[in-house]
PDB file of C-alpha atoms and ligand atoms in Angstrom:
ATOM      1  CA  MET A1127       0.030  -0.073  -0.146  1.00  0.00           C
ATOM      2  CA  ALA A1128       1.345   3.516  -0.786  1.00  0.00           C
ATOM      3  CA  ALA A1129       2.128   5.265   2.299  1.00  0.00           C
ATOM      4  CA  LYS A1130       1.449   9.208   2.705  1.00  0.00           C
ATOM      5  CA  VAL A1131       4.249  10.193   4.982  1.00  0.00           C
ATOM      6  CA  VAL A1132       4.713  13.742   6.739  1.00  0.00           C
ATOM      7  CA  MET A1133       8.245  14.042   7.939  1.00  0.00           C
ATOM      8  CA  LYS A1134      10.117  16.567  10.002  1.00  0.00           C
ATOM      9  CA  LEU A1135      13.959  16.837  10.035  1.00  0.00           C
ATOM     10  CA  GLY A1136      14.566  18.251  13.443  1.00  0.00           C
ATOM     11  CA  GLY A1137      16.756  21.244  13.706  1.00  0.00           C
ATOM     12  CA  GLY A1138      19.299  19.385  15.903  1.00  0.00           C
ATOM     13  CA  LEU A1139      19.698  16.700  13.023  1.00  0.00           C
ATOM     14  CA  ILE A1140      20.256  19.126  10.196  1.00  0.00           C
ATOM     15  CA  THR A1141      22.278  21.910  11.991  1.00  0.00           C
ATOM     16  CA  ASP A1142      24.750  22.084  14.771  1.00  0.00           C
ATOM     17  CA  LYS A1143      22.579  23.706  17.011  1.00  0.00           C
ATOM     18  CA  SER A1144      25.473  25.509  18.997  1.00  0.00           C
ATOM     19  CA  SER A1145      27.143  27.007  16.121  1.00  0.00           C
ATOM     20  CA  PHE A1146      25.428  29.822  14.083  1.00  0.00           C
ATOM     21  CA  LYS A1147      24.185  28.755  10.902  1.00  0.00           C
ATOM     22  CA  THR A1148      26.103  25.709  10.575  1.00  0.00           C
ATOM     23  CA  ALA A1149      24.299  23.296   8.407  1.00  0.00           C
ATOM     24  CA  LYS A1150      25.002  19.437   8.386  1.00  0.00           C
ATOM     25  CA  LYS A1151      24.949  18.787   4.718  1.00  0.00           C
ATOM     26  CA  GLY A1152      26.080  15.260   4.885  1.00  0.00           C
ATOM     27  CA  VAL A1153      23.087  14.448   6.988  1.00  0.00           C
ATOM     28  CA  ILE A1154      20.542  16.335   4.855  1.00  0.00           C
ATOM     29  CA  ASP A1155      22.048  14.305   1.902  1.00  0.00           C
ATOM     30  CA  SER A1156      21.747  10.861   3.403  1.00  0.00           C
ATOM     31  CA  ILE A1157      17.946  11.804   4.357  1.00  0.00           C
ATOM     32  CA  CYS A1158      17.165  13.170   0.675  1.00  0.00           C
ATOM     33  CA  SER A1159      18.644  10.247  -0.905  1.00  0.00           C
ATOM     34  CA  GLU A1160      16.404   8.093   1.279  1.00  0.00           C
ATOM     35  CA  ILE A1161      13.344  10.360   0.296  1.00  0.00           C
ATOM     36  CA  SER A1162      14.080   9.903  -3.189  1.00  0.00           C
ATOM     37  CA  LYS A1163      14.190   6.134  -2.805  1.00  0.00           C
ATOM     38  CA  ILE A1164      10.680   6.276  -0.804  1.00  0.00           C
ATOM     39  CA  ILE A1165       9.126   8.173  -3.685  1.00  0.00           C
ATOM     40  CA  ALA A1166      10.566   6.043  -6.348  1.00  0.00           C
ATOM     41  CA  ASN A1167       8.858   3.269  -4.260  1.00  0.00           C
ATOM     42  CA  GLY A1168       5.393   4.845  -4.922  1.00  0.00           C
ATOM     43  CA  HIS A1169       4.797   6.538  -1.479  1.00  0.00           C
ATOM     44  CA  SER A1170       4.154  10.533  -1.305  1.00  0.00           C
ATOM     45  CA  VAL A1171       6.171  12.650   1.407  1.00  0.00           C
ATOM     46  CA  ILE A1172       5.479  16.064   2.898  1.00  0.00           C
ATOM     47  CA  LEU A1173       8.504  17.482   4.199  1.00  0.00           C
ATOM     48  CA  ILE A1174       8.998  19.836   7.464  1.00  0.00           C
ATOM     49  CA  HIS A1175      12.013  21.087   8.909  1.00  0.00           C
ATOM     50  CA  GLY A1176      13.139  22.762  12.039  1.00  0.00           C
ATOM     51  CA  ALA A1177      15.349  25.858  12.617  1.00  0.00           C
ATOM     52  CA  GLY A1178      18.085  24.645  14.628  1.00  0.00           C
ATOM     53  CA  SER A1179      21.040  27.187  14.690  1.00  0.00           C
ATOM     54  CA  PHE A1180      19.443  28.965  11.373  1.00  0.00           C
ATOM     55  CA  GLY A1181      16.506  30.105  13.752  1.00  0.00           C
ATOM     56  CA  HIS A1182      16.729  29.714  17.446  1.00  0.00           C
ATOM     57  CA  LEU A1183      19.890  31.652  18.386  1.00  0.00           C
ATOM     58  CA  LEU A1184      18.831  35.059  16.759  1.00  0.00           C
ATOM     59  CA  ALA A1185      15.217  34.495  17.981  1.00  0.00           C
ATOM     60  CA  LYS A1186      16.317  34.113  21.117  1.00  0.00           C
ATOM     61  CA  LYS A1187      18.570  37.097  21.275  1.00  0.00           C
ATOM     62  CA  TRP A1188      15.951  39.335  20.257  1.00  0.00           C
ATOM     63  CA  SER A1189      13.053  37.649  22.002  1.00  0.00           C
ATOM     64  CA  LEU A1190      11.153  37.170  18.996  1.00  0.00           C
ATOM     65  CA  ALA A1191       9.024  34.269  20.383  1.00  0.00           C
ATOM     66  CA  ALA A1192       7.087  36.813  22.690  1.00  0.00           C
ATOM     67  CA  GLY A1193       6.515  39.487  19.841  1.00  0.00           C
ATOM     68  CA  VAL A1194       7.498  43.230  19.755  1.00  0.00           C
ATOM     69  CA  VAL A1195       9.001  45.028  22.557  1.00  0.00           C
ATOM     70  CA  ASP A1196       9.043  48.825  22.147  1.00  0.00           C
ATOM     71  CA  GLU A1197      12.586  49.469  23.421  1.00  0.00           C
ATOM     72  CA  ILE A1198      14.255  47.151  21.051  1.00  0.00           C
ATOM     73  CA  SER A1199      11.524  47.018  18.079  1.00  0.00           C
ATOM     74  CA  GLU A1200      13.932  48.186  15.528  1.00  0.00           C
ATOM     75  CA  GLN A1201      16.446  45.602  15.960  1.00  0.00           C
ATOM     76  CA  GLN A1202      13.629  43.068  16.685  1.00  0.00           C
ATOM     77  CA  ARG A1203      12.211  44.019  13.125  1.00  0.00           C
ATOM     78  CA  ASP A1204      15.600  43.466  11.453  1.00  0.00           C
ATOM     79  CA  ALA A1205      16.062  40.076  13.166  1.00  0.00           C
ATOM     80  CA  VAL A1206      12.513  39.060  12.156  1.00  0.00           C
ATOM     81  CA  VAL A1207      14.069  39.745   8.358  1.00  0.00           C
ATOM     82  CA  LYS A1208      17.209  38.043   8.970  1.00  0.00           C
ATOM     83  CA  VAL A1209      15.707  34.898  10.483  1.00  0.00           C
ATOM     84  CA  ARG A1210      13.248  34.534   7.645  1.00  0.00           C
ATOM     85  CA  SER A1211      16.222  34.693   5.275  1.00  0.00           C
ATOM     86  CA  ASP A1212      18.420  32.433   7.242  1.00  0.00           C
ATOM     87  CA  MET A1213      15.443  30.085   7.165  1.00  0.00           C
ATOM     88  CA  ALA A1214      14.923  30.221   3.379  1.00  0.00           C
ATOM     89  CA  GLU A1215      18.643  29.699   3.235  1.00  0.00           C
ATOM     90  CA  LEU A1216      18.467  26.470   5.298  1.00  0.00           C
ATOM     91  CA  CYS A1217      15.502  25.454   3.159  1.00  0.00           C
ATOM     92  CA  GLY A1218      17.722  25.870   0.431  1.00  0.00           C
ATOM     93  CA  TYR A1219      20.151  23.396   1.429  1.00  0.00           C
ATOM     94  CA  VAL A1220      17.502  20.845   1.916  1.00  0.00           C
ATOM     95  CA  THR A1221      16.036  21.509  -1.466  1.00  0.00           C
ATOM     96  CA  ASP A1222      19.297  21.648  -3.397  1.00  0.00           C
ATOM     97  CA  SER A1223      19.942  18.181  -1.926  1.00  0.00           C
ATOM     98  CA  LEU A1224      16.542  17.007  -3.063  1.00  0.00           C
ATOM     99  CA  LYS A1225      17.123  18.207  -6.444  1.00  0.00           C
ATOM    100  CA  SER A1226      20.439  16.568  -6.606  1.00  0.00           C
ATOM    101  CA  PHE A1227      18.672  13.123  -5.856  1.00  0.00           C
ATOM    102  CA  GLY A1228      16.173  14.135  -8.690  1.00  0.00           C
ATOM    103  CA  VAL A1229      13.199  14.715  -6.323  1.00  0.00           C
ATOM    104  CA  GLU A1230      11.053  17.691  -7.255  1.00  0.00           C
ATOM    105  CA  PHE A1231       9.498  19.862  -4.701  1.00  0.00           C
ATOM    106  CA  ALA A1232       7.575  23.001  -3.760  1.00  0.00           C
ATOM    107  CA  VAL A1233       8.471  25.390  -1.016  1.00  0.00           C
ATOM    108  CA  PHE A1234       5.714  27.043   1.195  1.00  0.00           C
ATOM    109  CA  PRO A1235       7.534  29.432   3.787  1.00  0.00           C
ATOM    110  CA  PRO A1236       5.059  29.986   6.598  1.00  0.00           C
ATOM    111  CA  SER A1237       5.970  33.737   6.593  1.00  0.00           C
ATOM    112  CA  VAL A1238       4.121  33.927   3.403  1.00  0.00           C
ATOM    113  CA  TRP A1239       0.970  31.678   4.032  1.00  0.00           C
ATOM    114  CA  ALA A1240       0.585  31.312   7.846  1.00  0.00           C
ATOM    115  CA  LYS A1241      -0.080  33.658  10.846  1.00  0.00           C
ATOM    116  CA  GLU A1242      -0.605  33.314  14.421  1.00  0.00           C
ATOM    117  CA  THR A1243       1.682  30.596  16.315  1.00  0.00           C
ATOM    118  CA  GLY A1244       0.955  27.521  18.210  1.00  0.00           C
ATOM    119  CA  ARG A1245      -1.346  24.695  17.052  1.00  0.00           C
ATOM    120  CA  SER A1246      -4.349  26.936  16.244  1.00  0.00           C
ATOM    121  CA  PHE A1247      -2.241  28.981  13.677  1.00  0.00           C
ATOM    122  CA  ILE A1248      -4.131  30.212  10.890  1.00  0.00           C
ATOM    123  CA  GLY A1249      -3.422  29.322   7.073  1.00  0.00           C
ATOM    124  CA  ASP A1250      -4.838  27.296   4.221  1.00  0.00           C
ATOM    125  CA  LEU A1251      -3.325  23.952   4.507  1.00  0.00           C
ATOM    126  CA  ASP A1252      -4.858  22.946   1.135  1.00  0.00           C
ATOM    127  CA  ILE A1253      -1.435  23.907  -0.522  1.00  0.00           C
ATOM    128  CA  PHE A1254       0.081  20.673   0.824  1.00  0.00           C
ATOM    129  CA  GLU A1255      -2.939  18.581  -0.528  1.00  0.00           C
ATOM    130  CA  ASN A1256      -2.961  20.061  -3.794  1.00  0.00           C
ATOM    131  CA  THR A1257       0.617  19.522  -4.761  1.00  0.00           C
ATOM    132  CA  PRO A1258       0.768  16.640  -7.476  1.00  0.00           C
ATOM    133  CA  LYS A1259       1.889  13.123  -5.473  1.00  0.00           C
ATOM    134  CA  ASP A1260       5.512  13.193  -6.968  1.00  0.00           C
ATOM    135  CA  ILE A1261       6.201  16.783  -5.933  1.00  0.00           C
ATOM    136  CA  VAL A1262       7.467  17.045  -2.211  1.00  0.00           C
ATOM    137  CA  PRO A1263       5.820  20.084  -0.333  1.00  0.00           C
ATOM    138  CA  VAL A1264       8.612  21.684   1.972  1.00  0.00           C
ATOM    139  CA  SER A1265       8.003  24.046   5.059  1.00  0.00           C
ATOM    140  CA  PHE A1266       9.397  24.907   8.210  1.00  0.00           C
ATOM    141  CA  GLY A1267       9.400  26.510  11.594  1.00  0.00           C
ATOM    142  CA  ASP A1268       9.447  30.409  10.870  1.00  0.00           C
ATOM    143  CA  VAL A1269       8.749  34.098  12.014  1.00  0.00           C
ATOM    144  CA  VAL A1270       5.150  34.630  11.340  1.00  0.00           C
ATOM    145  CA  ARG A1271       2.684  37.548  11.752  1.00  0.00           C
ATOM    146  CA  VAL A1272       0.863  37.804  14.780  1.00  0.00           C
ATOM    147  CA  SER A1273      -2.310  39.876  15.605  1.00  0.00           C
ATOM    148  CA  GLY A1274      -3.133  41.758  18.979  1.00  0.00           C
ATOM    149  CA  GLY A1275      -0.061  44.017  19.126  1.00  0.00           C
ATOM    150  CA  ALA A1276       2.353  41.310  19.115  1.00  0.00           C
ATOM    151  CA  GLU A1277       3.147  41.945  15.629  1.00  0.00           C
ATOM    152  CA  PHE A1278       5.547  38.559  15.238  1.00  0.00           C
ATOM    153  CA  GLY A1279       5.817  35.322  16.732  1.00  0.00           C
ATOM    154  CA  ILE A1280       7.733  32.071  16.191  1.00  0.00           C
ATOM    155  CA  LEU A1281       5.666  28.935  14.539  1.00  0.00           C
ATOM    156  CA  SER A1282       7.352  25.865  15.252  1.00  0.00           C
ATOM    157  CA  GLY A1283       7.687  23.112  12.795  1.00  0.00           C
ATOM    158  CA  ASP A1284       6.005  20.795  15.379  1.00  0.00           C
ATOM    159  CA  ASP A1285       2.839  22.667  15.090  1.00  0.00           C
ATOM    160  CA  LEU A1286       3.035  22.209  11.370  1.00  0.00           C
ATOM    161  CA  MET A1287       3.455  18.543  11.764  1.00  0.00           C
ATOM    162  CA  ALA A1288       0.535  18.279  14.030  1.00  0.00           C
ATOM    163  CA  ARG A1289      -1.966  20.211  11.694  1.00  0.00           C
ATOM    164  CA  ILE A1290      -0.789  18.726   8.526  1.00  0.00           C
ATOM    165  CA  SER A1291      -0.749  15.166   9.698  1.00  0.00           C
ATOM    166  CA  LEU A1292      -4.136  15.562  11.255  1.00  0.00           C
ATOM    167  CA  GLU A1293      -5.944  17.622   8.657  1.00  0.00           C
ATOM    168  CA  ILE A1294      -4.452  16.484   5.346  1.00  0.00           C
ATOM    169  CA  PRO A1295      -6.553  13.332   4.455  1.00  0.00           C
ATOM    170  CA  SER A1296      -5.306   9.845   4.561  1.00  0.00           C
ATOM    171  CA  VAL A1297      -1.812  10.481   6.169  1.00  0.00           C
ATOM    172  CA  THR A1298      -0.440   7.012   7.042  1.00  0.00           C
ATOM    173  CA  HIS A1299       2.977   8.019   8.755  1.00  0.00           C
ATOM    174  CA  SER A1300       3.971  10.992  10.867  1.00  0.00           C
ATOM    175  CA  ILE A1301       7.726  10.854  11.436  1.00  0.00           C
ATOM    176  CA  PHE A1302       9.939  12.877  13.616  1.00  0.00           C
ATOM    177  CA  LEU A1303      13.632  12.514  12.781  1.00  0.00           C
ATOM    178  CA  LEU A1304      15.729  13.411  15.692  1.00  0.00           C
ATOM    179  CA  GLY A1305      19.612  13.960  15.901  1.00  0.00           C
ATOM    180  CA  ASP A1306      21.589  11.917  18.017  1.00  0.00           C
ATOM    181  CA  VAL A1307      19.071   9.613  19.775  1.00  0.00           C
ATOM    182  CA  ASP A1308      17.375   6.675  18.542  1.00  0.00           C
ATOM    183  CA  GLY A1309      13.717   7.728  19.687  1.00  0.00           C
ATOM    184  CA  MET A1310      12.037   8.557  22.934  1.00  0.00           C
ATOM    185  CA  MET A1311      14.492   8.134  25.845  1.00  0.00           C
ATOM    186  CA  ASN A1312      13.319   7.299  29.366  1.00  0.00           C
ATOM    187  CA  LEU A1313      16.174   9.752  30.582  1.00  0.00           C
ATOM    188  CA  PRO A1314      17.986  12.396  29.045  1.00  0.00           C
ATOM    189  CA  PRO A1315      20.374  10.714  26.627  1.00  0.00           C
ATOM    190  CA  ASN A1316      23.471  11.897  28.439  1.00  0.00           C
ATOM    191  CA  ILE A1317      22.627  10.205  31.747  1.00  0.00           C
ATOM    192  CA  ASP A1318      23.510   6.839  32.750  1.00  0.00           C
ATOM    193  CA  GLY A1319      20.563   4.392  32.433  1.00  0.00           C
ATOM    194  CA  SER A1320      19.063   6.189  29.585  1.00  0.00           C
ATOM    195  CA  ARG A1321      17.425   3.776  27.198  1.00  0.00           C
ATOM    196  CA  LEU A1322      15.257   3.835  24.036  1.00  0.00           C
ATOM    197  CA  MET A1323      11.402   3.184  24.680  1.00  0.00           C
ATOM    198  CA  PRO A1324      10.272   1.255  21.775  1.00  0.00           C
ATOM    199  CA  VAL A1325       6.503   2.563  22.325  1.00  0.00           C
ATOM    200  CA  TRP A1326       5.394   5.607  24.238  1.00  0.00           C
ATOM    201  CA  SER A1327       2.142   7.184  25.278  1.00  0.00           C
ATOM    202  CA  ALA A1328       1.435  10.481  26.990  1.00  0.00           C
ATOM    203  CA  GLU A1329       0.509   8.795  30.445  1.00  0.00           C
ATOM    204  CA  GLU A1330       4.057   7.709  30.735  1.00  0.00           C
ATOM    205  CA  HIS A1331       6.435  10.049  32.387  1.00  0.00           C
ATOM    206  CA  ILE A1332       9.769  10.995  30.756  1.00  0.00           C
ATOM    207  CA  GLU A1333      12.538  12.987  32.228  1.00  0.00           C
ATOM    208  CA  THR A1334      13.932  15.710  29.664  1.00  0.00           C
ATOM    209  CA  SER A1335      16.494  18.394  29.614  1.00  0.00           C
ATOM    210  CA  HIS A1336      15.228  21.055  27.104  1.00  0.00           C
ATOM    211  CA  ASN A1337      17.842  23.508  26.474  1.00  0.00           C
ATOM    212  CA  SER A1338      15.786  26.781  26.566  1.00  0.00           C
ATOM    213  CA  GLU A1339      19.065  28.588  26.372  1.00  0.00           C
ATOM    214  CA  GLN A1340      19.132  27.478  22.820  1.00  0.00           C
ATOM    215  CA  ASP A1341      15.648  26.803  22.111  1.00  0.00           C
ATOM    216  CA  VAL A1342      12.820  29.239  21.637  1.00  0.00           C
ATOM    217  CA  THR A1343      10.220  26.780  20.707  1.00  0.00           C
ATOM    218  CA  GLY A1344       9.518  23.759  22.961  1.00  0.00           C
ATOM    219  CA  GLY A1345      12.181  21.163  22.368  1.00  0.00           C
ATOM    220  CA  ILE A1346      11.362  17.440  23.128  1.00  0.00           C
ATOM    221  CA  GLU A1347       8.292  18.391  25.273  1.00  0.00           C
ATOM    222  CA  LEU A1348       6.380  19.855  22.463  1.00  0.00           C
ATOM    223  CA  LYS A1349       7.368  17.209  19.957  1.00  0.00           C
ATOM    224  CA  ALA A1350       6.262  14.593  22.636  1.00  0.00           C
ATOM    225  CA  SER A1351       2.872  16.596  23.067  1.00  0.00           C
ATOM    226  CA  ARG A1352       2.218  16.917  19.380  1.00  0.00           C
ATOM    227  CA  ALA A1353       3.250  13.318  18.431  1.00  0.00           C
ATOM    228  CA  SER A1354       0.838  12.339  21.019  1.00  0.00           C
ATOM    229  CA  GLN A1355      -2.217  14.483  19.643  1.00  0.00           C
ATOM    230  CA  ILE A1356      -1.282  13.190  16.110  1.00  0.00           C
ATOM    231  CA  SER A1357      -1.414   9.549  17.171  1.00  0.00           C
ATOM    232  CA  ARG A1358      -5.014  10.093  18.134  1.00  0.00           C
ATOM    233  CA  GLY A1359      -5.704  10.326  14.174  1.00  0.00           C
ATOM    234  CA  VAL A1360      -2.586   9.079  12.575  1.00  0.00           C
ATOM    235  CA  ASP A1361      -1.702   5.146  12.917  1.00  0.00           C
ATOM    236  CA  GLU A1362       1.891   5.455  12.515  1.00  0.00           C
ATOM    237  CA  VAL A1363       3.748   8.173  14.729  1.00  0.00           C
ATOM    238  CA  TRP A1364       7.253   7.503  15.137  1.00  0.00           C
ATOM    239  CA  PHE A1365      10.479   9.144  16.483  1.00  0.00           C
ATOM    240  CA  ILE A1366      13.562   7.723  14.558  1.00  0.00           C
ATOM    241  CA  ASN A1367      17.075   8.728  14.488  1.00  0.00           C
ATOM    242  CA  GLY A1368      17.765  10.856  11.323  1.00  0.00           C
ATOM    243  CA  ASN A1369      21.331   9.722  11.213  1.00  0.00           C
ATOM    244  CA  HIS A1370      19.940   6.308  10.291  1.00  0.00           C
ATOM    245  CA  PRO A1371      17.360   7.488   7.519  1.00  0.00           C
ATOM    246  CA  GLU A1372      17.313   3.632   6.264  1.00  0.00           C
ATOM    247  CA  ARG A1373      15.076   2.926   9.346  1.00  0.00           C
ATOM    248  CA  ILE A1374      12.390   4.920   7.337  1.00  0.00           C
ATOM    249  CA  SER A1375      12.122   2.667   4.341  1.00  0.00           C
ATOM    250  CA  GLN A1376      12.174  -0.249   7.051  1.00  0.00           C
ATOM    251  CA  LEU A1377       9.455   0.986   8.896  1.00  0.00           C
ATOM    252  CA  LEU A1378       7.418   1.485   5.680  1.00  0.00           C
ATOM    253  CA  ASP A1379       8.147  -1.828   4.293  1.00  0.00           C
ATOM    254  CA  GLU A1380       8.122  -4.045   7.148  1.00  0.00           C
ATOM    255  CA  GLY A1381       6.020  -2.039   9.420  1.00  0.00           C
ATOM    256  CA  SER A1382       8.609  -1.456  12.183  1.00  0.00           C
ATOM    257  CA  THR A1383      12.078  -0.207  12.980  1.00  0.00           C
ATOM    258  CA  ILE A1384      14.449   0.980  15.828  1.00  0.00           C
ATOM    259  CA  GLY A1385      12.693   4.027  17.225  1.00  0.00           C
ATOM    260  CA  THR A1386       9.776   4.882  19.155  1.00  0.00           C
ATOM    261  CA  LYS A1387       6.187   4.145  18.092  1.00  0.00           C
ATOM    262  CA  ILE A1388       3.931   6.833  19.745  1.00  0.00           C
ATOM    263  CA  LEU A1389       0.518   5.703  20.763  1.00  0.00           C
ATOM    264  CA  GLY A1390      -2.526   7.814  21.324  1.00  0.00           C
TER     265      GLY A1390
HETATM  266  O1  LIG B1018      12.741  24.558  15.302  1.00  0.00           O
HETATM  267  C1  LIG B1018      11.322  27.274  15.216  1.00  0.00           C
HETATM  268  O2  LIG B1018      10.907  25.901  14.530  1.00  0.00           O
HETATM  269  P1  LIG B1018      11.308  24.611  15.327  1.00  0.00           P
HETATM  270  C2  LIG B1018      11.352  28.398  14.027  1.00  0.00           C
HETATM  271  O3  LIG B1018      10.489  23.552  14.375  1.00  0.00           O
HETATM  272  C3  LIG B1018      12.353  29.398  14.421  1.00  0.00           C
HETATM  273  O4  LIG B1018      10.487  24.680  16.420  1.00  0.00           O
HETATM  274  C4  LIG B1018      12.690  30.541  13.242  1.00  0.00           C
HETATM  275  C5  LIG B1018      13.155  29.685  15.543  1.00  0.00           C
END
């Protein structure tokens, strides 16, 4: 059966989060190569990516997530323009790689089609539905317009994942590709005794360490919460190590792989 896959490349997977605007092109290439195989096998893919060091560092420095602050509004507005262009640049690395593997794509920057932040952002999701089957729609976490005086805010790729996975008809798989870990761990990955949870549901407590010094959206907690919401409407919701993209094909072909299956 042809799968309809919504996939997010985490910002920590495709960039070095601690080093300003450093893309991991090798990782991006290995995932895009895998996407080309998935499409050649008759499946369709909607691709979302996070910001990593192309978004969070400047957004944090100028407090973009909380909206405009009078005293620094000029610098903030400059930062909004800069982060949007940095995100377009990161997206360019992803689409250049898709192109090099012969994958056609269409880019939809949220700053153009979406407004407001969080799960109830406003925007016409039909653009993802109306793209022809062999063309991969690509979008990403971005700075978007916000009403009510805030002027701007940060829309996370995790919120895009939730809405697209649940509202586009017949999505079969919603996959979050992570950097450095095989899936959801019971303890932060750097702590002794940390182990992979092959299945996870929201009732199960996890110890997390969200690096809010770097991250202006919600880190693993936001991902876990959105994944859990998605799993109420989509059968196959997974956290997979993006450094092993062959696991995506294994999941599609064999129904399971190394990773965490999120249960509703
Ligand atoms: O990395 C954040 O998106 P995320 C977007 O998917 C920006 O949470 C611009 C920081």
